Amino acid sequence: MGKLFLVPTPIGNLEDMTFRAIRVLKEADLILAEDTRNSGKLLKHYEIQTPMQSHHMHNEHKTVEAIVSRIKAGETVALISDAGTPAISDPGFLLTRACVEAGIEVDCLPGATAFVPALVNSGLPNDKFVFEGFLPVKKGRQTRLKFLAEETRTMVFYESPHKLLKTLGNFVEYFGENRKVSVSREITKMHEETIRGTSAEVLEYYTSHPPKGEIVVVVEGKS
């Protein structure tokens, strides 16, 4: 029987690729990539010639069974997402669960992920925290925000640039304008920045400085 490797890839800086990750990708029989065009640039940079197959949120339900069969037949498969650790707000969970249920060994390598540096860099308590990922876009958003208003642990969210102002406005409305917030943008990239302050202050900043790039928002829990 083969094996499934979950391989983190850089979230911006290519130097964050580990030696082990490069070796695993070179030795695998197949690489499952969220976007083969995007991942192709990474593989070319590290001279990795392993065959790739598309594996993303729109086709993973249909491909899992075939992939499990290939691994059970002896192939080693490596799963990567566009950036960061697979299955963290990215494809990966369905295949991992299927492999575990089939008795296939799963090995997740340590490596890049956006929320850890954002959390540590925020200056907010990180001994206990809750990872929320993306808030619901429409249905369930208000209910989730009302629930989280009572959360005492530090909260971590992912957000897109064009929705950041709406989300910060929600935090002012549901958590209060004095709740501490830290917004990390473009982590590990050339224009990386972290803006800290109250929810009202950070909202004011990004109202006059339209955000771009990948964003992680860390919010203080209720005291």
CSV table of C-alpha atoms in Angstrom, one decimal:
chain,number,residue,atom,x,y,z
A,1,MET,CA,0.0,0.0,0.0
A,2,GLY,CA,1.2,3.5,-0.8
A,3,LYS,CA,0.9,6.7,1.3
A,4,LEU,CA,-0.6,10.1,1.3
A,5,PHE,CA,1.6,13.1,2.0
A,6,LEU,CA,0.0,16.5,2.8
A,7,VAL,CA,2.7,19.0,1.8
A,8,PRO,CA,2.7,22.7,2.8
A,9,THR,CA,3.9,25.2,0.2
A,10,PRO,CA,5.1,28.8,0.6
A,11,ILE,CA,2.4,31.4,1.2
A,12,GLY,CA,4.6,34.0,-0.6
A,13,ASN,CA,8.3,33.6,-0.1
A,14,LEU,CA,9.7,30.6,-2.0
A,15,GLU,CA,12.5,30.3,0.6
A,16,ASP,CA,9.9,28.9,3.0
A,17,MET,CA,9.8,25.6,1.2
A,18,THR,CA,11.4,22.9,3.3
A,19,PHE,CA,14.1,20.5,2.1
A,20,ARG,CA,11.8,17.6,3.1
A,21,ALA,CA,8.9,19.0,1.2
A,22,ILE,CA,11.0,19.2,-2.0
A,23,ARG,CA,12.2,15.6,-1.5
A,24,VAL,CA,8.7,14.3,-1.0
A,25,LEU,CA,7.4,16.0,-4.1
A,26,LYS,CA,10.2,14.7,-6.2
A,27,GLU,CA,9.8,11.1,-4.9
A,28,ALA,CA,6.0,11.0,-5.1
A,29,ASP,CA,4.3,9.2,-8.0
A,30,LEU,CA,1.6,11.9,-8.3
A,31,ILE,CA,1.1,15.4,-7.0
A,32,LEU,CA,-2.5,16.6,-6.5
A,33,ALA,CA,-2.6,20.4,-7.0
A,34,GLU,CA,-5.3,22.9,-6.3
A,35,ASP,CA,-4.3,24.8,-9.4
A,36,THR,CA,-1.8,23.0,-11.7
A,37,ARG,CA,-0.8,26.3,-13.5
A,38,ASN,CA,0.0,28.0,-10.2
A,39,SER,CA,1.8,25.0,-8.7
A,40,GLY,CA,3.6,24.4,-12.0
A,41,LYS,CA,5.7,27.6,-11.3
A,42,LEU,CA,6.7,26.2,-7.9
A,43,LEU,CA,7.7,22.8,-9.2
A,44,LYS,CA,9.7,24.4,-12.1
A,45,HIS,CA,11.6,26.5,-9.6
A,46,TYR,CA,12.6,23.5,-7.6
A,47,GLU,CA,13.1,21.3,-10.7
A,48,ILE,CA,10.4,18.8,-9.6
A,49,GLN,CA,9.1,16.8,-12.6
A,50,THR,CA,6.5,14.6,-10.8
A,51,PRO,CA,3.2,14.4,-12.8
A,52,MET,CA,0.4,16.6,-11.5
A,53,GLN,CA,-3.4,16.2,-11.4
A,54,SER,CA,-5.9,18.9,-10.6
A,55,HIS,CA,-7.6,18.5,-7.2
A,56,HIS,CA,-9.8,21.4,-6.0
A,57,MET,CA,-13.1,22.1,-4.2
A,58,HIS,CA,-15.1,21.7,-7.4
A,59,ASN,CA,-13.9,18.2,-8.3
A,60,GLU,CA,-12.6,16.6,-5.1
A,61,HIS,CA,-15.9,14.8,-4.4
A,62,LYS,CA,-15.6,13.0,-7.7
A,63,THR,CA,-11.9,12.2,-7.6
A,64,VAL,CA,-11.4,10.9,-4.1
A,65,GLU,CA,-12.4,7.3,-4.7
A,66,ALA,CA,-10.0,6.9,-7.7
A,67,ILE,CA,-7.1,8.5,-5.8
A,68,VAL,CA,-7.7,6.2,-2.8
A,69,SER,CA,-7.6,3.2,-5.1
A,70,ARG,CA,-4.3,4.3,-6.6
A,71,ILE,CA,-2.7,4.7,-3.2
A,72,LYS,CA,-4.0,1.3,-2.1
A,73,ALA,CA,-2.4,-0.1,-5.2
A,74,GLY,CA,0.9,1.1,-4.1
A,75,GLU,CA,1.3,4.7,-5.3
A,76,THR,CA,2.7,7.5,-3.2
A,77,VAL,CA,0.5,10.7,-3.6
A,78,ALA,CA,1.4,14.2,-2.4
A,79,LEU,CA,-1.3,16.8,-2.0
A,80,ILE,CA,-0.6,20.5,-2.2
A,81,SER,CA,-2.8,23.6,-2.2
A,82,ASP,CA,-2.0,27.0,-3.9
A,83,ALA,CA,-0.3,28.2,-0.7
A,84,GLY,CA,0.1,27.0,2.9
A,85,THR,CA,-1.0,23.8,4.5
A,86,PRO,CA,-3.6,21.7,2.7
A,87,ALA,CA,-7.1,21.4,4.3
A,88,ILE,CA,-6.7,24.7,6.2
A,89,SER,CA,-9.5,26.6,4.3
A,90,ASP,CA,-8.3,24.6,1.3
A,91,PRO,CA,-9.0,21.2,-0.3
A,92,GLY,CA,-7.6,18.2,1.6
A,93,PHE,CA,-10.0,17.2,4.3
A,94,LEU,CA,-12.2,14.9,2.1
A,95,LEU,CA,-9.2,12.9,0.8
A,96,THR,CA,-7.5,12.7,4.2
A,97,ARG,CA,-10.7,11.4,5.8
A,98,ALA,CA,-11.1,8.8,3.0
A,99,CYS,CA,-7.5,7.6,3.4
A,100,VAL,CA,-7.9,7.3,7.1
A,101,GLU,CA,-11.1,5.3,6.7
A,102,ALA,CA,-9.3,3.1,4.2
A,103,GLY,CA,-6.4,2.4,6.5
A,104,ILE,CA,-4.0,4.4,4.4
A,105,GLU,CA,-1.1,6.1,6.2
A,106,VAL,CA,-1.3,9.9,6.1
A,107,ASP,CA,1.7,12.1,6.8
A,108,CYS,CA,1.3,15.9,7.1
A,109,LEU,CA,4.5,17.7,6.8
A,110,PRO,CA,5.1,20.8,9.0
A,111,GLY,CA,5.4,24.0,7.0
A,112,ALA,CA,4.0,27.3,6.0
A,113,THR,CA,0.5,28.4,7.0
A,114,ALA,CA,-0.8,32.0,7.2
A,115,PHE,CA,-2.6,32.1,10.5
A,116,VAL,CA,0.2,31.0,12.8
A,117,PRO,CA,2.6,34.0,12.1
A,118,ALA,CA,-0.4,36.4,12.1
A,119,LEU,CA,-1.5,35.1,15.5
A,120,VAL,CA,1.9,35.2,17.1
A,121,ASN,CA,2.7,38.6,15.5
A,122,SER,CA,-0.6,40.2,16.7
A,123,GLY,CA,0.5,40.7,20.3
A,124,LEU,CA,-2.8,39.3,21.4
A,125,PRO,CA,-3.0,36.3,23.8
A,126,ASN,CA,-2.2,33.0,21.9
A,127,ASP,CA,-2.1,30.5,24.7
A,128,LYS,CA,-5.7,29.7,23.8
A,129,PHE,CA,-7.4,30.6,20.5
A,130,VAL,CA,-10.0,29.6,18.0
A,131,PHE,CA,-9.5,29.4,14.2
A,132,GLU,CA,-12.7,30.5,12.4
A,133,GLY,CA,-11.4,30.7,8.8
A,134,PHE,CA,-13.8,32.6,6.5
A,135,LEU,CA,-17.0,33.9,8.0
A,136,PRO,CA,-20.3,32.9,6.2
A,137,VAL,CA,-20.9,35.2,3.3
A,138,LYS,CA,-24.6,35.6,3.7
A,139,LYS,CA,-26.7,32.8,5.4
A,140,GLY,CA,-25.6,32.3,9.0
A,141,ARG,CA,-23.2,35.3,9.2
A,142,GLN,CA,-25.2,37.3,11.7
A,143,THR,CA,-25.9,34.2,13.8
A,144,ARG,CA,-22.2,33.4,13.9
A,145,LEU,CA,-21.1,36.9,14.8
A,146,LYS,CA,-23.6,37.0,17.7
A,147,PHE,CA,-22.2,33.7,18.9
A,148,LEU,CA,-18.6,34.9,18.6
A,149,ALA,CA,-19.3,38.1,20.5
A,150,GLU,CA,-19.2,36.0,23.7
A,151,GLU,CA,-16.0,34.1,22.7
A,152,THR,CA,-13.3,34.7,25.3
A,153,ARG,CA,-10.4,33.2,23.3
A,154,THR,CA,-8.5,35.1,20.7
A,155,MET,CA,-10.2,34.6,17.3
A,156,VAL,CA,-8.5,34.1,13.9
A,157,PHE,CA,-10.2,34.8,10.6
A,158,TYR,CA,-9.3,34.7,6.9
A,159,GLU,CA,-10.7,37.4,4.7
A,160,SER,CA,-10.5,38.7,1.1
A,161,PRO,CA,-9.5,42.3,0.4
A,162,HIS,CA,-12.9,43.3,-1.0
A,163,LYS,CA,-14.7,42.0,2.1
A,164,LEU,CA,-12.4,43.3,4.8
A,165,LEU,CA,-14.2,46.6,5.4
A,166,LYS,CA,-17.5,44.8,5.8
A,167,THR,CA,-16.0,42.3,8.2
A,168,LEU,CA,-14.3,45.0,10.3
A,169,GLY,CA,-17.6,46.9,10.3
A,170,ASN,CA,-19.3,43.8,11.6
A,171,PHE,CA,-16.7,43.5,14.4
A,172,VAL,CA,-17.4,47.1,15.5
A,173,GLU,CA,-21.1,46.3,15.5
A,174,TYR,CA,-21.1,43.0,17.2
A,175,PHE,CA,-17.9,43.0,19.3
A,176,GLY,CA,-17.7,46.8,20.1
A,177,GLU,CA,-15.5,49.5,18.8
A,178,ASN,CA,-12.8,49.1,21.4
A,179,ARG,CA,-12.1,45.4,20.8
A,180,LYS,CA,-8.4,44.9,19.9
A,181,VAL,CA,-7.8,43.8,16.3
A,182,SER,CA,-4.7,42.9,14.3
A,183,VAL,CA,-4.7,42.7,10.5
A,184,SER,CA,-1.8,40.9,8.8
A,185,ARG,CA,-1.6,41.3,5.0
A,186,GLU,CA,0.7,39.7,2.5
A,187,ILE,CA,2.6,37.6,5.0
A,188,THR,CA,6.2,36.7,3.9
A,189,LYS,CA,5.8,38.9,0.8
A,190,MET,CA,7.4,42.1,-0.2
A,191,HIS,CA,4.6,44.4,0.9
A,192,GLU,CA,3.9,42.5,4.2
A,193,GLU,CA,2.3,44.7,6.9
A,194,THR,CA,0.5,44.3,10.2
A,195,ILE,CA,-1.9,47.0,11.4
A,196,ARG,CA,-3.0,46.8,15.1
A,197,GLY,CA,-5.5,48.8,17.0
A,198,THR,CA,-9.1,48.8,18.1
A,199,SER,CA,-11.7,47.6,15.7
A,200,ALA,CA,-12.8,51.2,15.0
A,201,GLU,CA,-9.2,52.3,14.4
A,202,VAL,CA,-8.3,49.5,12.1
A,203,LEU,CA,-11.6,50.0,10.2
A,204,GLU,CA,-10.7,53.7,9.8
A,205,TYR,CA,-7.2,52.9,8.5
A,206,TYR,CA,-8.4,50.5,5.8
A,207,THR,CA,-11.2,52.8,4.8
A,208,SER,CA,-8.5,55.2,3.6
A,209,HIS,CA,-6.0,52.6,2.6
A,210,PRO,CA,-7.8,50.0,0.4
A,211,PRO,CA,-6.3,46.6,1.2
A,212,LYS,CA,-4.8,44.2,-1.3
A,213,GLY,CA,-3.5,40.6,-1.1
A,214,GLU,CA,-4.0,37.7,1.4
A,215,ILE,CA,-5.4,38.8,4.8
A,216,VAL,CA,-5.5,37.3,8.3
A,217,VAL,CA,-7.5,39.1,11.0
A,218,VAL,CA,-6.8,38.3,14.7
A,219,VAL,CA,-9.4,39.6,17.2
A,220,GLU,CA,-9.2,39.8,20.9
A,221,GLY,CA,-11.7,37.7,22.9
A,222,LYS,CA,-14.3,39.1,25.2
A,223,SER,CA,-12.9,40.0,28.6
